[in-house]
Each structure stands twice: as C-alpha cells, then as structure tokens.
PDB file of C-alpha atoms in Angstrom:
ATOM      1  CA  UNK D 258      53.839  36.708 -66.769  1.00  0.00           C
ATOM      2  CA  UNK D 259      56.343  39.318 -65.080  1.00  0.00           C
ATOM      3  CA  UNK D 260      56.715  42.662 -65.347  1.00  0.00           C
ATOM      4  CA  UNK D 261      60.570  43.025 -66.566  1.00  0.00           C
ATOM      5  CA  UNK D 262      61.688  44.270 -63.455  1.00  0.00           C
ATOM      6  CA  UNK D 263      60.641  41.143 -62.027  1.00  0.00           C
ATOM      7  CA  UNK D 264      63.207  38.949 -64.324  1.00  0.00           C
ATOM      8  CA  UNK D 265      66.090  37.353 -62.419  1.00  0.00           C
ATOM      9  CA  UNK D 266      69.605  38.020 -63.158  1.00  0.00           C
ATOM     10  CA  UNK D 267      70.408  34.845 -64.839  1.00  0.00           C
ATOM     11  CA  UNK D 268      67.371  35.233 -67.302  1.00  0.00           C
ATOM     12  CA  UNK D 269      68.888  38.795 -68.248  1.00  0.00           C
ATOM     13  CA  UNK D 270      71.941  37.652 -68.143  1.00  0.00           C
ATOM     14  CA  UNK D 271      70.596  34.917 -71.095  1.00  0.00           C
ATOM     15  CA  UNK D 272      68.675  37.729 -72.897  1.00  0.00           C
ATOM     16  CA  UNK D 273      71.566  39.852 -73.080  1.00  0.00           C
ATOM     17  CA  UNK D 274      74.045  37.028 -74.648  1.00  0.00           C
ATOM     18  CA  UNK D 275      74.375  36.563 -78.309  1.00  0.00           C
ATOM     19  CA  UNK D 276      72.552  32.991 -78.110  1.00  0.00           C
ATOM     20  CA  UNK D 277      69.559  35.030 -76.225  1.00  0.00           C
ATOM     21  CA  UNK D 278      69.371  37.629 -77.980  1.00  0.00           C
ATOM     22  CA  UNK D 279      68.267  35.733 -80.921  1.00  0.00           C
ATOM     23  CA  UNK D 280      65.500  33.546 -78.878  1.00  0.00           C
ATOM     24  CA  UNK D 281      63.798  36.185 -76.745  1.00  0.00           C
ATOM     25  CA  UNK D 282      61.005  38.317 -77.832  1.00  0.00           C
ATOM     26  CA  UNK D 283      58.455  40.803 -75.385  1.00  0.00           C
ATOM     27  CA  UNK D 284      55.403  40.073 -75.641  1.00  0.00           C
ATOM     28  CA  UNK D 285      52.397  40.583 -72.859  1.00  0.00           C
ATOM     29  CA  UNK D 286      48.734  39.538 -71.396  1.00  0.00           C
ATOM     30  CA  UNK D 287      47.642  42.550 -70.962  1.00  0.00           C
ATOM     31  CA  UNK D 288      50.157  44.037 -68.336  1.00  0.00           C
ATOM     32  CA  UNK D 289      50.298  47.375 -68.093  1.00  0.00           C
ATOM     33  CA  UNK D 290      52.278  47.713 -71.518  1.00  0.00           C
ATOM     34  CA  UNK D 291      53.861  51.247 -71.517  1.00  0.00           C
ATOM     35  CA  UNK D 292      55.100  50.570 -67.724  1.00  0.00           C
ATOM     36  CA  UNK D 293      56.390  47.177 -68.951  1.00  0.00           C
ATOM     37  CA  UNK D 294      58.395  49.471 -71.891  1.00  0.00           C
ATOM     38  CA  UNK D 295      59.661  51.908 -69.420  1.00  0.00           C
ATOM     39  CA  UNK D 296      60.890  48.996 -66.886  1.00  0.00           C
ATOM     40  CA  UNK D 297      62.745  47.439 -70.428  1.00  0.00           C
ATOM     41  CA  UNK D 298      64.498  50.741 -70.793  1.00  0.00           C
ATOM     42  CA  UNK D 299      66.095  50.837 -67.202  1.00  0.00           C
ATOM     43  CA  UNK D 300      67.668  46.776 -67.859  1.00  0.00           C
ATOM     44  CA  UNK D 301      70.509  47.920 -68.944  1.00  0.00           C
ATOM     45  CA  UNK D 302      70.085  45.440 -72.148  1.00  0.00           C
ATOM     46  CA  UNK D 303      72.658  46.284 -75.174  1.00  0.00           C
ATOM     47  CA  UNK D 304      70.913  48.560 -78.043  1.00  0.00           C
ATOM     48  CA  UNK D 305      70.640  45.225 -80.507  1.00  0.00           C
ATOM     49  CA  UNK D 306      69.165  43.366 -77.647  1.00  0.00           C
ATOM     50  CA  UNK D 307      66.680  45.506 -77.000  1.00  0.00           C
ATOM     51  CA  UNK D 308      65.716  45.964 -80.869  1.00  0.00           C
ATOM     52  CA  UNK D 309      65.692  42.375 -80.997  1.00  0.00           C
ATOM     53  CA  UNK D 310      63.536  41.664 -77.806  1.00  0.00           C
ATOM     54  CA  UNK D 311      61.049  44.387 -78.581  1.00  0.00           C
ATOM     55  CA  UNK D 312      60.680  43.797 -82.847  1.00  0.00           C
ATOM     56  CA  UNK D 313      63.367  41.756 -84.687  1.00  0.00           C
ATOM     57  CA  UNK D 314      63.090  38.606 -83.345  1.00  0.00           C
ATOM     58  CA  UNK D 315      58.506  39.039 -83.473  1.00  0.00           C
ATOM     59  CA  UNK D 316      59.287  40.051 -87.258  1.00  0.00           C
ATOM     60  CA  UNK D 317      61.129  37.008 -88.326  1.00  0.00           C
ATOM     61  CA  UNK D 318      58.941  34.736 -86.359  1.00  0.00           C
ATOM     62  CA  UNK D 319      55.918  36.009 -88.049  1.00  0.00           C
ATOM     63  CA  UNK D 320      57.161  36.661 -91.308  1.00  0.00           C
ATOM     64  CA  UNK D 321      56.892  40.097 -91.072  1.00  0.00           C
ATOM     65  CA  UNK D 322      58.484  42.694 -93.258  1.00  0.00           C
ATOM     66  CA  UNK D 323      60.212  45.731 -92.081  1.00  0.00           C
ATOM     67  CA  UNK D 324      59.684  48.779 -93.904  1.00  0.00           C
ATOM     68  CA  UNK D 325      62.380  49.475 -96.778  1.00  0.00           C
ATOM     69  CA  UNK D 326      65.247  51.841 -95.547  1.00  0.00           C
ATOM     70  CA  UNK D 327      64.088  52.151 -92.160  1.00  0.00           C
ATOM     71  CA  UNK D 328      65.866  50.510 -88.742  1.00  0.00           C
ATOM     72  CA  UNK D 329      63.793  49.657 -86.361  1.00  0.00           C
ATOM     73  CA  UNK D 330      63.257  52.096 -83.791  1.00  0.00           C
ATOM     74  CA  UNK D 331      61.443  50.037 -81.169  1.00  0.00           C
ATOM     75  CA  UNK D 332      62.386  50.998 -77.418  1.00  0.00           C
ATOM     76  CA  UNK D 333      62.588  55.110 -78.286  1.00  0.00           C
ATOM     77  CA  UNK D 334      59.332  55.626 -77.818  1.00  0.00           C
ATOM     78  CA  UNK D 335      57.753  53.994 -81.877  1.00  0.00           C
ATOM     79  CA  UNK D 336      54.703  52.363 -82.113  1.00  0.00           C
ATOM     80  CA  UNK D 337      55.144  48.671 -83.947  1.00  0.00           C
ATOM     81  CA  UNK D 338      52.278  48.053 -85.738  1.00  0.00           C
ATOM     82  CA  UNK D 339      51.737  45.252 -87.961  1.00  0.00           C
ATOM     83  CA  UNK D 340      55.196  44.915 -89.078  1.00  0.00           C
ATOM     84  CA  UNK D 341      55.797  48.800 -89.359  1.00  0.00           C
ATOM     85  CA  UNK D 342      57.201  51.080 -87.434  1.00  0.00           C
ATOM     86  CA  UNK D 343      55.608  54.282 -86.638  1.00  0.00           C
TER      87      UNK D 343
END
C-alpha cells in the first residue's frame, strides 16, 4: 500500500477517467488515515471522482445504503460510518 501521493501519473490519470472512476475505491492497512485524506485532497481528482473513490463506489460494493436525501459528503472533512455519513 501507498500513501496517495505516492500514485503514479498514469494510475491517476485511470482514477480520474470515467471507466476509473467507477472501479477505484480508498481503502487502507492502517496508514496514517487522516494524512492519506489530506494527500487525496491535494490530487487534483474531479469532485465525482473523489466522492466515488472515498464512498460511492465502497457503498455499492457492499450493498450499502446511503442515507435518504443526503449526498455524500466524503472528502470535506465527514466521517463514513457504516454506510452513513456523519
């Protein structure tokens, strides 16, 4: 595992594109977390990317369901917790 500001250009390149977008989620070993967060902020990934990478993409692998009326809000500083967002 890599912290993000590890990740090649080609690889962000292929999480930024609409075919990544949909096949990339974040996930981590027990990196620093928050620091891994911050250095996903500074990628310059598009806004539905990074929604996608840090939530959608988890959700609808897992079957999990996003709260009624609510976007997700992952990458501005919400807490995802079991398939809610805080």
């Amino acid at each position: 595992a890599w912290m993000p500001k590890y990740l090649s250009p080609p690889i962000l390149q292929f999480i930024n594109s609409r075919l990544g977008q949909d096949r990339c989620l974040w996930g981590t070993n027990g990196l620093p977390w928050q620091e891994s967060l911050q250095q996903i902020e500074q990628l310059g990934l598009k806004a539905e990317t990074k929604r996608k990478l840090l939530y959608e993409n988890a959700a609808k692998l897992f079957k999990l369901e996003k709260p009624a009326g609510e976007l997700c809000a992952a990458g501005n500083g919400s807490k995802a917790v079991a398939g809610k967002v805080r």
